[in-house]
mmCIF file of C-alpha atoms in Angstrom:
data_model
loop_
_atom_site.group_PDB
_atom_site.id
_atom_site.type_symbol
_atom_site.label_atom_id
_atom_site.label_comp_id
_atom_site.label_asym_id
_atom_site.label_seq_id
_atom_site.Cartn_x
_atom_site.Cartn_y
_atom_site.Cartn_z
ATOM 1 C CA ILE K 1 0.000 0.000 0.000
ATOM 2 C CA PRO K 2 2.129 2.904 -1.160
ATOM 3 C CA ALA K 3 1.148 6.177 0.457
ATOM 4 C CA TYR K 4 0.188 9.123 -1.712
ATOM 5 C CA ILE K 5 1.897 11.538 0.654
ATOM 6 C CA PRO K 6 3.216 9.948 3.868
ATOM 7 C CA PRO K 7 1.956 12.114 6.772
ATOM 8 C CA HIS K 8 5.343 12.265 8.523
ATOM 9 C CA LYS K 9 7.377 13.168 5.461
ATOM 10 C CA ASP K 10 7.697 16.303 3.398
ATOM 11 C CA ILE K 11 7.811 14.984 -0.158
ATOM 12 C CA SER K 12 6.372 15.985 -3.485
ATOM 13 C CA PRO K 13 2.947 14.591 -4.418
ATOM 14 C CA MET K 14 4.412 14.063 -7.887
ATOM 15 C CA LEU K 15 6.316 11.057 -6.482
ATOM 16 C CA ALA K 16 3.079 9.240 -5.548
ATOM 17 C CA GLU K 17 2.452 7.840 -9.020
ATOM 18 C CA HIS K 18 6.096 6.787 -9.281
ATOM 19 C CA ARG K 19 5.897 4.902 -5.971
ATOM 20 C CA LEU K 20 2.731 3.162 -7.152
ATOM 21 C CA ASN K 21 4.428 2.159 -10.414
ATOM 22 C CA MET K 22 7.549 0.929 -8.609
ATOM 23 C CA VAL K 23 5.504 -1.303 -6.302
ATOM 24 C CA LYS K 24 3.722 -2.734 -9.363
ATOM 25 C CA LEU K 25 7.091 -3.558 -10.903
ATOM 26 C CA ALA K 26 8.477 -4.995 -7.659
ATOM 27 C CA ILE K 27 5.616 -7.458 -7.119
ATOM 28 C CA LYS K 28 4.706 -8.211 -10.727
ATOM 29 C CA THR K 29 6.270 -11.689 -10.772
ATOM 30 C CA ASN K 30 5.125 -12.750 -7.285
ATOM 31 C CA PRO K 31 1.476 -13.885 -7.114
ATOM 32 C CA LYS K 32 1.601 -13.788 -3.290
ATOM 33 C CA PHE K 33 1.568 -9.991 -3.343
ATOM 34 C CA GLU K 34 -1.258 -7.654 -4.231
ATOM 35 C CA LEU K 35 -1.039 -3.925 -4.789
ATOM 36 C CA SER K 36 -3.585 -1.736 -3.069
ATOM 37 C CA ASP K 37 -4.135 1.808 -4.289
ATOM 38 C CA ILE K 38 -6.341 2.758 -1.322
ATOM 39 C CA GLU K 39 -3.963 5.455 -0.084
ATOM 40 C CA TYR K 40 -3.187 6.644 -3.599
ATOM 41 C CA LYS K 41 -6.885 7.280 -4.249
ATOM 42 C CA LEU K 42 -7.236 9.071 -0.903
ATOM 43 C CA GLY K 43 -4.381 11.364 -1.878
ATOM 44 C CA GLU K 44 -5.860 12.093 -5.278
ATOM 45 C CA ASN K 45 -8.955 13.294 -3.417
ATOM 46 C CA GLY K 46 -6.843 15.553 -1.207
ATOM 47 C CA GLU K 47 -6.968 13.298 1.873
ATOM 48 C CA LYS K 48 -3.922 12.322 3.954
ATOM 49 C CA SER K 49 -2.683 8.741 4.014
ATOM 50 C CA TYR K 50 -3.202 8.000 7.684
ATOM 51 C CA SER K 51 -2.911 4.343 8.715
ATOM 52 C CA LEU K 52 -6.164 4.571 10.678
ATOM 53 C CA ILE K 53 -8.132 5.579 7.591
ATOM 54 C CA THR K 54 -6.435 2.868 5.515
ATOM 55 C CA VAL K 55 -7.202 0.188 8.126
ATOM 56 C CA LYS K 56 -10.843 1.277 8.298
ATOM 57 C CA LYS K 57 -11.136 1.127 4.493
ATOM 58 C CA ILE K 58 -9.541 -2.345 4.383
ATOM 59 C CA ARG K 59 -11.884 -3.614 7.109
ATOM 60 C CA GLU K 60 -14.837 -2.236 5.155
ATOM 61 C CA LEU K 61 -13.645 -3.508 1.771
ATOM 62 C CA TYR K 62 -12.935 -7.054 2.964
ATOM 63 C CA LYS K 63 -15.714 -7.115 5.580
ATOM 64 C CA ILE K 64 -13.341 -7.823 8.468
ATOM 65 C CA ASP K 65 -14.684 -7.691 12.025
ATOM 66 C CA GLY K 66 -11.585 -8.686 13.985
ATOM 67 C CA LYS K 67 -8.208 -7.046 14.265
ATOM 68 C CA LEU K 68 -5.871 -6.797 11.302
ATOM 69 C CA ASN K 69 -2.220 -7.726 11.604
ATOM 70 C CA PHE K 70 -0.142 -4.611 11.062
ATOM 71 C CA LEU K 71 3.528 -5.176 10.213
ATOM 72 C CA ILE K 72 5.798 -2.423 11.505
ATOM 73 C CA GLY K 73 9.454 -1.912 12.368
ATOM 74 C CA THR K 74 10.633 -1.053 15.870
ATOM 75 C CA ASP K 75 11.794 2.333 14.568
ATOM 76 C CA ALA K 76 8.268 3.293 13.494
ATOM 77 C CA PHE K 77 6.562 1.583 16.452
ATOM 78 C CA GLU K 78 8.635 3.669 18.864
ATOM 79 C CA LYS K 79 6.913 6.756 17.379
ATOM 80 C CA ILE K 80 3.422 5.214 17.255
ATOM 81 C CA ASN K 81 1.979 7.591 19.859
ATOM 82 C CA SER K 82 2.627 10.504 17.475
ATOM 83 C CA TRP K 83 0.517 8.892 14.748
ATOM 84 C CA TYR K 84 -2.915 10.216 13.811
ATOM 85 C CA LYS K 85 -5.426 8.890 16.378
ATOM 86 C CA ALA K 86 -3.018 6.169 17.510
ATOM 87 C CA ASP K 87 -5.347 5.100 20.344
ATOM 88 C CA GLU K 88 -8.139 4.414 17.852
ATOM 89 C CA LEU K 89 -5.767 2.557 15.495
ATOM 90 C CA ALA K 90 -4.603 0.423 18.445
ATOM 91 C CA LYS K 91 -8.163 -0.885 18.890
ATOM 92 C CA LEU K 92 -8.327 -2.119 15.290
ATOM 93 C CA VAL K 93 -4.974 -3.811 14.770
ATOM 94 C CA HIS K 94 -2.509 -6.299 16.224
ATOM 95 C CA PHE K 95 0.990 -4.962 15.636
ATOM 96 C CA ILE K 96 3.701 -7.397 14.609
ATOM 97 C CA VAL K 97 6.895 -5.499 15.323
ATOM 98 C CA PHE K 98 10.055 -6.358 13.405
ATOM 99 C CA PRO K 99 13.540 -5.571 14.733
ATOM 100 C CA ARG K 100 15.028 -2.529 12.995
ATOM 101 C CA GLY K 101 18.037 -1.685 15.151
ATOM 102 C CA VAL K 102 15.989 0.259 17.720
ATOM 103 C CA GLU K 103 15.233 -1.018 21.215
ATOM 104 C CA LEU K 104 11.528 -1.702 21.747
ATOM 105 C CA THR K 105 10.054 -0.067 24.828
ATOM 106 C CA PRO K 106 6.784 -1.462 26.243
ATOM 107 C CA LYS K 107 3.616 0.198 24.959
ATOM 108 C CA GLU K 108 0.491 0.226 27.109
ATOM 109 C CA ASN K 109 -2.871 -0.057 25.343
ATOM 110 C CA PHE K 110 -1.269 -1.533 22.213
ATOM 111 C CA ASP K 111 -1.801 -5.144 21.174
ATOM 112 C CA TYR K 112 1.597 -6.172 19.806
ATOM 113 C CA GLU K 113 4.226 -8.870 19.601
ATOM 114 C CA LEU K 114 7.870 -8.764 18.643
ATOM 115 C CA ALA K 115 8.528 -10.869 15.547
ATOM 116 C CA ASN K 116 10.842 -13.748 16.313
ATOM 117 C CA MET K 117 13.657 -12.880 13.959
ATOM 118 C CA ASP K 118 17.057 -11.302 14.004
ATOM 119 C CA PHE K 119 17.605 -7.734 12.848
ATOM 120 C CA LEU K 120 18.578 -7.698 9.190
ATOM 121 C CA ASP K 121 20.106 -4.441 8.039
ATOM 122 C CA VAL K 122 18.956 -4.220 4.439
ATOM 123 C CA SER K 123 20.640 -1.388 2.606
ATOM 124 C CA SER K 124 19.688 -0.051 -0.813
ATOM 125 C CA THR K 125 23.102 -1.247 -2.044
ATOM 126 C CA ASN K 126 22.338 -4.790 -0.904
ATOM 127 C CA LEU K 127 18.974 -4.651 -2.649
ATOM 128 C CA ARG K 128 20.517 -3.394 -5.872
ATOM 129 C CA ASN K 129 23.103 -6.171 -5.780
ATOM 130 C CA HIS K 130 20.532 -8.877 -5.071
ATOM 131 C CA LYS K 131 19.468 -10.602 -8.274
ATOM 132 C CA SER K 132 16.084 -12.293 -8.056
ATOM 133 C CA ASN K 133 13.490 -12.705 -10.781
ATOM 134 C CA GLY K 134 14.415 -9.354 -12.324
ATOM 135 C CA SER K 135 11.961 -7.251 -10.282
ATOM 136 C CA ILE K 136 14.663 -5.267 -8.483
ATOM 137 C CA GLU K 137 16.368 -4.515 -11.781
ATOM 138 C CA LYS K 138 13.063 -3.337 -13.269
ATOM 139 C CA VAL K 139 12.539 -0.933 -10.368
ATOM 140 C CA GLU K 140 16.107 0.319 -10.670
ATOM 141 C CA GLU K 141 15.608 0.894 -14.420
ATOM 142 C CA TYR K 142 12.402 2.812 -13.652
ATOM 143 C CA ILE K 143 14.225 5.000 -11.124
ATOM 144 C CA LYS K 144 16.996 5.806 -13.583
ATOM 145 C CA LYS K 145 14.599 6.381 -16.493
ATOM 146 C CA ASN K 146 12.559 8.853 -14.437
ATOM 147 C CA GLY K 147 15.512 10.530 -12.697
ATOM 148 C CA LEU K 148 14.247 9.691 -9.206
ATOM 149 C CA TYR K 149 16.222 9.835 -5.954
ATOM 150 C CA TYR K 150 19.403 11.305 -7.461
#
């Protein structure tokens, strides 16, 4: 679910379509992934891409009554209280927190578990050097072709 404009970042809305296209390229050859343009459409309508709104739309779209699993890194989870209506989001999701080189401090009123895995520092260089099914190369070609991130 690429965000149109991430609420905690100051980036150009013009990058939204590029991020959507890059995710399409990245998952194209893996049938286990599905692209959602929920946040992209919100942004086109002038709305912010808050996780709470996205979760509510997913619950509505797929008619889900229980909590959704929400994958998040420790770095982001440490800032969760600053998120838009974090207390309301906490009632709708079960956070699965992945190690990201930041110590996890206990969070009251949040349903969460620490994923049982070691921290893996994945750099953009490592990703570029990893050759698998051509999807990474396609994204890299897209970035170069469109002059992004340089």
